[in-house]
Amino acid sequence: MVRVPSAAKKKAQQTKEQKSQARLHRKELWCSIDAERENYNGAIVRLAQGHAKSRPWVAMQLYSGGKLLAAARRKNLYNAVLHDRALKRKEQGLTGSGREALISLSQEVSMSNWKNLLKDEEERILAQLESSRQEKAAIKKMPMKKVAYDIEKTMSRIDPELLGLSQRTGCQYLSFVMRSDVTDNWTTRTSTTSKVTEACMQLFKNTPEEMAMKIEAYLTTRLAGVIKATGGKRSEVRAAITKGFHDILLSKGSINKDDLPSMAWAHYEKLVCTYGVELRGWTEPGPVCNPGDFKTIHQLEHLHAALQGDEPICHWVELDDTMWEARKEARRISILNGTMKQCKSRGGITKSGRGKGPCSAETIDDEDGGEEMPASMPENVEGSAGRSGVMN
């Protein structure tokens, strides 16, 4: 059986009289709109001239709909006393039953001398009532599909108030409304004055809009927890390695507790050759370096796990004489050949380093901590190494 497709439904056609009537209604509508627009513009001009305000500002105030918040209810002393008595009854376990309890409590308060309370007691129970109202204030949850509209509506009323406040008082303001999740269906809003924008550019090298984008990225990507966890692990790793370094030096008995050296990450090989100890089980390729230089949290977690347990994989060991001499010799040859590599220091530019030009690739650090010398002068380096006592 062949199914014949039904003809598409046609829209009902209007008669000539209906079309004429619709045109007449539209004409009347636009005439009314034009008349009200003239009245509206006239009111804007009158208010702007009468109160020395700009026309855009007056138009914004008329559009925004007036004050933001409804007047709060005035605190009532009788209600505060009633609330205080109810709390005391609740603490005593005398909750009563339904409306009868409220009637009984009201009669009790009415017969008391509640109007002649001491000033301190009156302030206490009024503050208690206000605190209870704030705790129990109902928070109206907005459906997700209406959130963007609610934000737009609210901010369209707040922005004119902030603008008016700034013009009346000369105060400056900066406000952000941004998303807290990547699924939120509204856009970031930024409201600020020109002076605050200029200050942000001078202090933070970013406009308020750029700052809002960065803050929103921090919020939506959940970086707070990652940064907190990373910072904690980084501190634990550095502390564990430094503690192991000090413990093995004390166990050797070659140094006093008061003379323990700091963990110089950038000069790890120098520490090895000076004290004859080595950190074994380093989890990352390359030389031992500051865990703060790790680029990913995976590297930090890997090293953190290697330092845990009764017999950690990453631990300090004492070198025997043969290995110690071999490390000294290897470091001496690396210095002579100019191939000595070490982790970069994280100290940045110090006061003593300001004003100096960039360090040449053909120079190395003197072992005495003195001036830098060209790598092409091995005889001077040997002399320096001999004076330091490291290469002996």
Tab-separated table of C-alpha atoms in Angstrom:
chain	number	residue	atom	x	y	z
A	1	MET	CA	0.000	0.000	0.000
A	2	VAL	CA	1.449	3.324	-1.050
A	3	ARG	CA	1.152	6.073	1.506
A	4	VAL	CA	0.402	9.420	-0.086
A	5	PRO	CA	1.977	12.314	1.827
A	6	SER	CA	-0.599	14.725	3.131
A	7	ALA	CA	-0.556	18.244	1.843
A	8	ALA	CA	1.167	20.810	4.066
A	9	LYS	CA	-1.159	22.754	6.274
A	10	LYS	CA	-1.753	26.245	5.029
A	11	LYS	CA	-1.897	29.245	7.290
A	12	ALA	CA	-5.354	30.725	7.599
A	13	GLN	CA	-5.756	33.706	5.332
A	14	GLN	CA	-7.045	36.991	6.745
A	15	THR	CA	-9.874	38.831	5.110
A	16	LYS	CA	-9.457	42.348	3.799
A	17	GLU	CA	-11.375	43.713	6.783
A	18	GLN	CA	-9.070	41.863	9.246
A	19	LYS	CA	-5.946	43.110	7.500
A	20	SER	CA	-7.262	46.658	7.503
A	21	GLN	CA	-8.109	46.397	11.211
A	22	ALA	CA	-4.609	45.033	12.023
A	23	ARG	CA	-2.953	47.904	10.143
A	24	LEU	CA	-5.079	50.375	12.060
A	25	HIS	CA	-4.117	48.786	15.400
A	26	ARG	CA	-0.407	48.894	14.518
A	27	LYS	CA	-0.664	52.527	13.522
A	28	GLU	CA	-2.387	53.400	16.802
A	29	LEU	CA	0.259	51.448	18.755
A	30	TRP	CA	3.165	53.285	17.182
A	31	CYS	CA	1.452	56.637	17.591
A	32	SER	CA	1.086	55.901	21.311
A	33	ILE	CA	4.715	54.754	21.542
A	34	ASP	CA	5.945	57.918	19.813
A	35	ALA	CA	3.905	60.084	22.166
A	36	GLU	CA	5.224	58.311	25.278
A	37	ARG	CA	8.763	58.446	23.903
A	38	GLU	CA	8.487	62.211	23.554
A	39	ASN	CA	7.234	62.467	27.130
A	40	TYR	CA	10.038	60.180	28.324
A	41	ASN	CA	12.739	62.168	26.509
A	42	GLY	CA	11.228	65.400	27.778
A	43	ALA	CA	11.378	64.113	31.363
A	44	ILE	CA	15.034	63.150	30.887
A	45	VAL	CA	15.914	66.622	29.602
A	46	ARG	CA	14.041	68.364	32.453
A	47	LEU	CA	15.659	66.257	35.163
A	48	ALA	CA	19.132	66.607	33.646
A	49	GLN	CA	18.849	70.399	33.393
A	50	GLY	CA	17.195	70.818	36.784
A	51	HIS	CA	19.715	68.723	38.706
A	52	ALA	CA	22.907	69.310	36.695
A	53	LYS	CA	23.187	65.689	35.571
A	54	SER	CA	24.015	64.218	32.210
A	55	ARG	CA	21.169	62.924	30.060
A	56	PRO	CA	22.618	59.364	29.799
A	57	TRP	CA	22.888	59.152	33.590
A	58	VAL	CA	19.281	60.301	34.097
A	59	ALA	CA	18.080	57.892	31.406
A	60	MET	CA	19.905	55.032	33.131
A	61	GLN	CA	18.314	55.905	36.470
A	62	LEU	CA	14.843	55.976	34.948
A	63	TYR	CA	15.450	52.671	33.194
A	64	SER	CA	16.893	50.893	36.260
A	65	GLY	CA	13.712	51.119	38.287
A	66	GLY	CA	14.791	52.991	41.412
A	67	LYS	CA	16.184	51.701	44.687
A	68	LEU	CA	17.613	48.239	44.909
A	69	LEU	CA	16.294	46.833	48.153
A	70	ALA	CA	12.990	47.049	49.923
A	71	ALA	CA	13.021	48.656	53.349
A	72	ALA	CA	13.846	46.167	56.066
A	73	ARG	CA	11.350	45.512	58.823
A	74	ARG	CA	11.978	47.515	61.962
A	75	LYS	CA	13.082	45.521	64.981
A	76	ASN	CA	10.282	44.971	67.460
A	77	LEU	CA	11.184	44.664	71.149
A	78	TYR	CA	8.110	42.571	71.943
A	79	ASN	CA	8.985	40.043	69.237
A	80	ALA	CA	12.582	39.988	70.483
A	81	VAL	CA	11.434	39.208	74.056
A	82	LEU	CA	9.054	36.563	72.748
A	83	HIS	CA	11.866	34.984	70.737
A	84	ASP	CA	14.201	35.031	73.743
A	85	ARG	CA	11.638	33.304	75.986
A	86	ALA	CA	10.991	30.684	73.310
A	87	LEU	CA	14.710	29.892	73.109
A	88	LYS	CA	14.936	29.534	76.881
A	89	ARG	CA	11.959	27.174	76.909
A	90	LYS	CA	13.533	25.131	74.147
A	91	GLU	CA	16.749	24.795	76.151
A	92	GLN	CA	14.711	23.563	79.136
A	93	GLY	CA	12.855	21.053	76.978
A	94	LEU	CA	9.475	22.830	77.339
A	95	THR	CA	8.569	23.041	73.677
A	96	GLY	CA	4.787	22.813	74.164
A	97	SER	CA	2.438	21.800	71.406
A	98	GLY	CA	1.587	23.873	68.360
A	99	ARG	CA	-0.392	27.087	68.612
A	100	GLU	CA	-1.192	26.591	72.291
A	101	ALA	CA	2.482	26.994	73.140
A	102	LEU	CA	2.657	30.320	71.273
A	103	ILE	CA	-0.522	31.589	72.973
A	104	SER	CA	0.794	30.616	76.392
A	105	LEU	CA	4.141	32.233	75.708
A	106	SER	CA	2.507	35.452	74.457
A	107	GLN	CA	0.388	35.695	77.605
A	108	GLU	CA	3.457	35.152	79.752
A	109	VAL	CA	5.384	37.926	77.985
A	110	SER	CA	2.400	40.322	78.070
A	111	MET	CA	2.099	39.957	81.844
A	112	SER	CA	5.833	40.575	82.346
A	113	ASN	CA	7.583	43.935	82.570
A	114	TRP	CA	9.148	43.576	79.119
A	115	LYS	CA	9.017	47.304	78.267
A	116	ASN	CA	11.365	48.286	81.096
A	117	LEU	CA	14.359	46.119	80.310
A	118	LEU	CA	17.897	47.331	80.896
A	119	LYS	CA	19.599	48.848	77.884
A	120	ASP	CA	22.210	46.074	77.645
A	121	GLU	CA	19.573	43.337	77.894
A	122	GLU	CA	17.436	45.051	75.273
A	123	GLU	CA	20.355	45.284	72.830
A	124	ARG	CA	21.237	41.632	73.462
A	125	ILE	CA	17.812	40.215	72.666
A	126	LEU	CA	17.387	42.498	69.622
A	127	ALA	CA	20.752	41.349	68.256
A	128	GLN	CA	19.758	37.751	69.001
A	129	LEU	CA	16.541	38.160	67.016
A	130	GLU	CA	18.379	39.706	64.061
A	131	SER	CA	20.966	36.929	64.071
A	132	SER	CA	18.242	34.287	64.089
A	133	ARG	CA	16.475	35.958	61.157
A	134	GLN	CA	19.661	35.990	59.106
A	135	GLU	CA	20.374	32.327	59.848
A	136	LYS	CA	16.882	31.266	58.847
A	137	ALA	CA	16.560	33.594	55.870
A	138	ALA	CA	15.234	31.651	52.925
A	139	ILE	CA	17.528	31.598	49.916
A	140	LYS	CA	15.583	31.382	46.715
A	141	LYS	CA	17.292	29.074	44.260
A	142	MET	CA	17.084	30.176	40.661
A	143	PRO	CA	16.604	27.580	37.900
A	144	MET	CA	19.703	27.278	35.740
A	145	LYS	CA	17.929	28.495	32.624
A	146	LYS	CA	16.972	31.748	34.406
A	147	VAL	CA	20.306	32.448	36.106
A	148	ALA	CA	21.703	34.563	33.265
A	149	TYR	CA	18.522	36.645	33.174
A	150	ASP	CA	18.584	37.118	36.953
A	151	ILE	CA	22.218	38.254	36.905
A	152	GLU	CA	21.599	40.641	34.017
A	153	LYS	CA	18.523	42.101	35.695
A	154	THR	CA	20.239	42.532	39.057
A	155	MET	CA	23.419	44.058	37.654
A	156	SER	CA	21.437	46.450	35.450
A	157	ARG	CA	20.112	47.895	38.703
A	158	ILE	CA	23.369	47.779	40.638
A	159	ASP	CA	25.552	49.458	37.999
A	160	PRO	CA	23.533	52.718	37.939
A	161	GLU	CA	23.632	52.847	41.745
A	162	LEU	CA	27.419	52.467	41.749
A	163	LEU	CA	27.752	55.083	39.026
A	164	GLY	CA	25.546	57.519	40.935
A	165	LEU	CA	27.441	56.874	44.175
A	166	SER	CA	30.740	57.568	42.436
A	167	GLN	CA	29.463	60.812	40.909
A	168	ARG	CA	27.985	62.011	44.215
A	169	THR	CA	30.898	61.145	46.477
A	170	GLY	CA	33.902	60.810	44.178
A	171	CYS	CA	34.544	57.232	45.331
A	172	GLN	CA	36.065	54.634	43.020
A	173	TYR	CA	34.769	51.097	42.583
A	174	LEU	CA	35.563	47.796	40.908
A	175	SER	CA	33.126	44.891	40.695
A	176	PHE	CA	33.351	41.453	39.093
A	177	VAL	CA	30.581	38.963	38.400
A	178	MET	CA	32.101	35.784	37.043
A	179	ARG	CA	31.362	32.123	36.583
A	180	SER	CA	32.283	29.503	39.185
A	181	ASP	CA	31.927	26.519	36.857
A	182	VAL	CA	32.580	25.893	33.181
A	183	THR	CA	28.927	24.922	32.680
A	184	ASP	CA	27.553	28.271	33.874
A	185	ASN	CA	25.548	29.960	31.139
A	186	TRP	CA	26.384	33.610	31.706
A	187	THR	CA	29.300	35.842	30.795
A	188	THR	CA	31.702	37.704	33.042
A	189	ARG	CA	30.689	41.261	33.897
A	190	THR	CA	33.140	43.970	34.918
A	191	SER	CA	32.170	47.391	36.221
A	192	THR	CA	34.774	49.973	37.178
A	193	THR	CA	35.815	53.598	36.999
A	194	SER	CA	38.517	54.963	34.728
A	195	LYS	CA	40.874	55.687	37.634
A	196	VAL	CA	40.660	52.104	38.885
A	197	THR	CA	41.335	50.840	35.359
A	198	GLU	CA	44.445	53.006	35.161
A	199	ALA	CA	45.581	51.788	38.598
A	200	CYS	CA	45.173	48.150	37.554
A	201	MET	CA	47.275	48.768	34.467
A	202	GLN	CA	50.051	50.398	36.489
A	203	LEU	CA	50.054	47.930	39.405
A	204	PHE	CA	49.121	44.596	37.821
A	205	LYS	CA	49.848	45.237	34.115
A	206	ASN	CA	46.334	44.027	33.303
A	207	THR	CA	43.005	45.654	32.633
A	208	PRO	CA	40.102	44.760	34.961
A	209	GLU	CA	38.658	42.614	32.154
A	210	GLU	CA	41.913	40.638	31.884
A	211	MET	CA	42.062	40.244	35.665
A	212	ALA	CA	38.494	38.941	35.672
A	213	MET	CA	39.340	36.389	32.985
A	214	LYS	CA	42.339	35.113	34.971
A	215	ILE	CA	40.367	34.879	38.217
A	216	GLU	CA	37.529	33.097	36.439
A	217	ALA	CA	39.994	30.618	34.937
A	218	TYR	CA	41.365	29.943	38.427
A	219	LEU	CA	37.859	29.316	39.775
A	220	THR	CA	36.493	27.200	36.952
A	221	THR	CA	39.552	24.941	36.625
A	222	ARG	CA	39.674	24.147	40.369
A	223	LEU	CA	43.293	25.318	40.647
A	224	ALA	CA	42.949	26.186	44.332
A	225	GLY	CA	43.095	22.566	45.466
A	226	VAL	CA	45.874	21.714	43.031
A	227	ILE	CA	48.047	24.622	44.170
A	228	LYS	CA	47.459	23.816	47.839
A	229	ALA	CA	48.320	20.145	47.365
A	230	THR	CA	51.366	20.959	45.238
A	231	GLY	CA	52.701	23.486	47.736
A	232	GLY	CA	52.325	21.017	50.601
A	233	LYS	CA	54.086	18.191	48.761
A	234	ARG	CA	56.881	20.502	47.618
A	235	SER	CA	57.565	21.565	51.209
A	236	GLU	CA	57.466	17.961	52.441
A	237	VAL	CA	59.899	16.801	49.743
A	238	ARG	CA	62.409	19.566	50.443
A	239	ALA	CA	62.161	19.015	54.201
A	240	ALA	CA	62.622	15.236	53.877
A	241	ILE	CA	65.703	15.551	51.651
A	242	THR	CA	67.274	18.230	53.862
A	243	LYS	CA	66.609	16.185	57.012
A	244	GLY	CA	68.188	13.101	55.452
A	245	PHE	CA	71.221	15.166	54.441
A	246	HIS	CA	71.705	16.483	57.973
A	247	ASP	CA	71.093	13.076	59.577
A	248	ILE	CA	73.788	11.338	57.535
A	249	LEU	CA	76.294	14.122	58.241
A	250	LEU	CA	75.631	13.810	61.970
A	251	SER	CA	75.922	10.021	61.804
A	252	LYS	CA	79.369	10.380	60.208
A	253	GLY	CA	80.448	12.487	63.179
A	254	SER	CA	82.493	14.802	60.997
A	255	ILE	CA	80.429	17.909	61.693
A	256	ASN	CA	78.703	19.474	64.696
A	257	LYS	CA	74.971	20.035	64.891
A	258	ASP	CA	75.462	23.798	65.018
A	259	ASP	CA	77.576	23.761	61.845
A	260	LEU	CA	75.223	21.837	59.575
A	261	PRO	CA	75.253	23.286	56.034
A	262	SER	CA	72.153	24.215	54.102
A	263	MET	CA	70.946	22.095	51.212
A	264	ALA	CA	72.423	23.957	48.228
A	265	TRP	CA	70.338	22.526	45.388
A	266	ALA	CA	72.203	24.415	42.679
A	267	HIS	CA	75.555	23.045	43.929
A	268	TYR	CA	74.608	19.459	44.663
A	269	GLU	CA	77.805	18.008	43.124
A	270	LYS	CA	79.899	20.324	45.256
A	271	LEU	CA	78.113	19.030	48.379
A	272	VAL	CA	78.764	15.435	47.301
A	273	CYS	CA	82.477	16.084	46.794
A	274	THR	CA	82.795	18.105	50.000
A	275	TYR	CA	81.021	15.785	52.449
A	276	GLY	CA	81.230	12.380	50.741
A	277	VAL	CA	77.487	11.673	50.710
A	278	GLU	CA	75.124	11.083	47.797
A	279	LEU	CA	71.357	11.145	47.244
A	280	ARG	CA	70.403	7.891	45.557
A	281	GLY	CA	67.085	6.946	44.005
A	282	TRP	CA	66.430	10.346	42.393
A	283	THR	CA	63.280	9.779	40.353
A	284	GLU	CA	63.768	12.342	37.588
A	285	PRO	CA	66.265	12.347	34.699
A	286	GLY	CA	69.178	14.709	35.033
A	287	PRO	CA	71.028	15.921	38.130
A	288	VAL	CA	69.471	16.482	41.541
A	289	CYS	CA	67.706	19.844	41.571
A	290	ASN	CA	65.245	21.862	43.621
A	291	PRO	CA	61.786	20.188	43.609
A	292	GLY	CA	60.352	23.666	43.193
A	293	ASP	CA	61.632	23.602	39.604
A	294	PHE	CA	59.432	20.649	38.635
A	295	LYS	CA	57.053	21.494	35.813
A	296	THR	CA	54.297	18.970	36.577
A	297	ILE	CA	52.641	17.660	39.711
A	298	HIS	CA	53.334	14.115	38.481
A	299	GLN	CA	57.078	14.676	38.970
A	300	LEU	CA	56.472	15.961	42.485
A	301	GLU	CA	54.197	13.066	43.425
A	302	HIS	CA	56.728	10.569	42.026
A	303	LEU	CA	59.564	11.948	44.171
A	304	HIS	CA	57.279	12.343	47.198
A	305	ALA	CA	56.342	8.658	47.014
A	306	ALA	CA	60.012	7.652	46.672
A	307	LEU	CA	60.820	9.406	49.970
A	308	GLN	CA	58.117	7.594	51.972
A	309	GLY	CA	58.271	4.328	53.889
A	310	ASP	CA	60.657	2.657	56.319
A	311	GLU	CA	63.140	1.990	53.507
A	312	PRO	CA	62.561	4.808	50.994
A	313	ILE	CA	63.769	4.408	47.437
A	314	CYS	CA	65.268	7.909	47.466
A	315	HIS	CA	67.730	8.205	50.368
A	316	TRP	CA	71.167	9.488	51.317
A	317	VAL	CA	74.177	7.146	51.414
A	318	GLU	CA	77.792	7.596	52.490
A	319	LEU	CA	80.386	7.103	49.758
A	320	ASP	CA	83.406	4.933	50.378
A	321	ASP	CA	86.854	6.406	49.762
A	322	THR	CA	87.147	5.001	46.240
A	323	MET	CA	83.785	6.356	45.085
A	324	TRP	CA	84.405	9.674	46.809
A	325	GLU	CA	87.724	10.151	45.026
A	326	ALA	CA	86.127	9.126	41.725
A	327	ARG	CA	83.405	11.767	42.127
A	328	LYS	CA	86.000	14.411	42.957
A	329	GLU	CA	88.050	13.502	39.924
A	330	ALA	CA	85.003	13.466	37.643
A	331	ARG	CA	83.968	16.909	38.854
A	332	ARG	CA	87.500	18.258	38.430
A	333	ILE	CA	87.625	17.011	34.835
A	334	SER	CA	84.181	18.476	34.106
A	335	ILE	CA	85.310	21.849	35.389
A	336	LEU	CA	88.505	21.710	33.338
A	337	ASN	CA	86.616	20.797	30.172
A	338	GLY	CA	83.889	23.363	30.784
A	339	THR	CA	81.172	20.696	30.751
A	340	MET	CA	80.113	21.071	34.382
A	341	LYS	CA	76.304	21.195	34.564
A	342	GLN	CA	74.209	22.097	37.567
A	343	CYS	CA	70.687	23.157	38.344
A	344	LYS	CA	70.000	26.821	37.892
A	345	SER	CA	69.629	28.833	41.054
A	346	ARG	CA	66.099	30.048	41.799
A	347	GLY	CA	67.283	33.104	43.665
A	348	GLY	CA	66.712	35.497	40.776
A	349	ILE	CA	68.426	38.883	40.695
A	350	THR	CA	69.975	39.833	44.030
A	351	LYS	CA	71.065	43.236	45.176
A	352	SER	CA	74.680	42.444	44.419
A	353	GLY	CA	73.720	41.166	40.963
A	354	ARG	CA	71.890	44.267	39.800
A	355	GLY	CA	73.688	46.228	37.149
A	356	LYS	CA	75.899	43.340	36.029
A	357	GLY	CA	75.800	42.174	32.455
A	358	PRO	CA	74.860	38.640	31.403
A	359	CYS	CA	77.347	35.941	32.379
A	360	SER	CA	79.393	34.594	29.471
A	361	ALA	CA	79.101	30.923	28.577
A	362	GLU	CA	82.922	30.806	28.614
A	363	THR	CA	83.164	31.476	32.368
A	364	ILE	CA	82.775	29.272	35.431
A	365	ASP	CA	82.471	29.943	39.147
A	366	ASP	CA	85.673	30.056	41.160
A	367	GLU	CA	85.660	27.435	43.926
A	368	ASP	CA	86.610	30.116	46.452
A	369	GLY	CA	83.438	32.017	45.567
A	370	GLY	CA	85.500	34.828	44.077
A	371	GLU	CA	85.504	36.365	40.632
A	372	GLU	CA	84.571	34.313	37.574
A	373	MET	CA	87.438	33.079	35.425
A	374	PRO	CA	87.555	32.016	31.757
A	375	ALA	CA	87.124	28.303	31.207
A	376	SER	CA	90.113	28.347	28.856
A	377	MET	CA	92.587	28.736	31.747
A	378	PRO	CA	92.861	25.250	33.254
A	379	GLU	CA	96.040	26.025	35.169
A	380	ASN	CA	94.256	28.721	37.179
A	381	VAL	CA	91.307	26.440	37.811
A	382	GLU	CA	93.626	23.750	39.128
A	383	GLY	CA	95.123	26.250	41.492
A	384	SER	CA	91.695	27.296	42.673
A	385	ALA	CA	90.619	23.689	43.122
A	386	GLY	CA	93.741	22.959	45.124
A	387	ARG	CA	93.087	25.901	47.448
A	388	SER	CA	89.462	24.885	48.028
A	389	GLY	CA	90.310	21.494	49.500
A	390	VAL	CA	87.445	19.851	47.621
A	391	MET	CA	89.616	18.089	45.070
A	392	ASN	CA	92.181	16.782	47.490
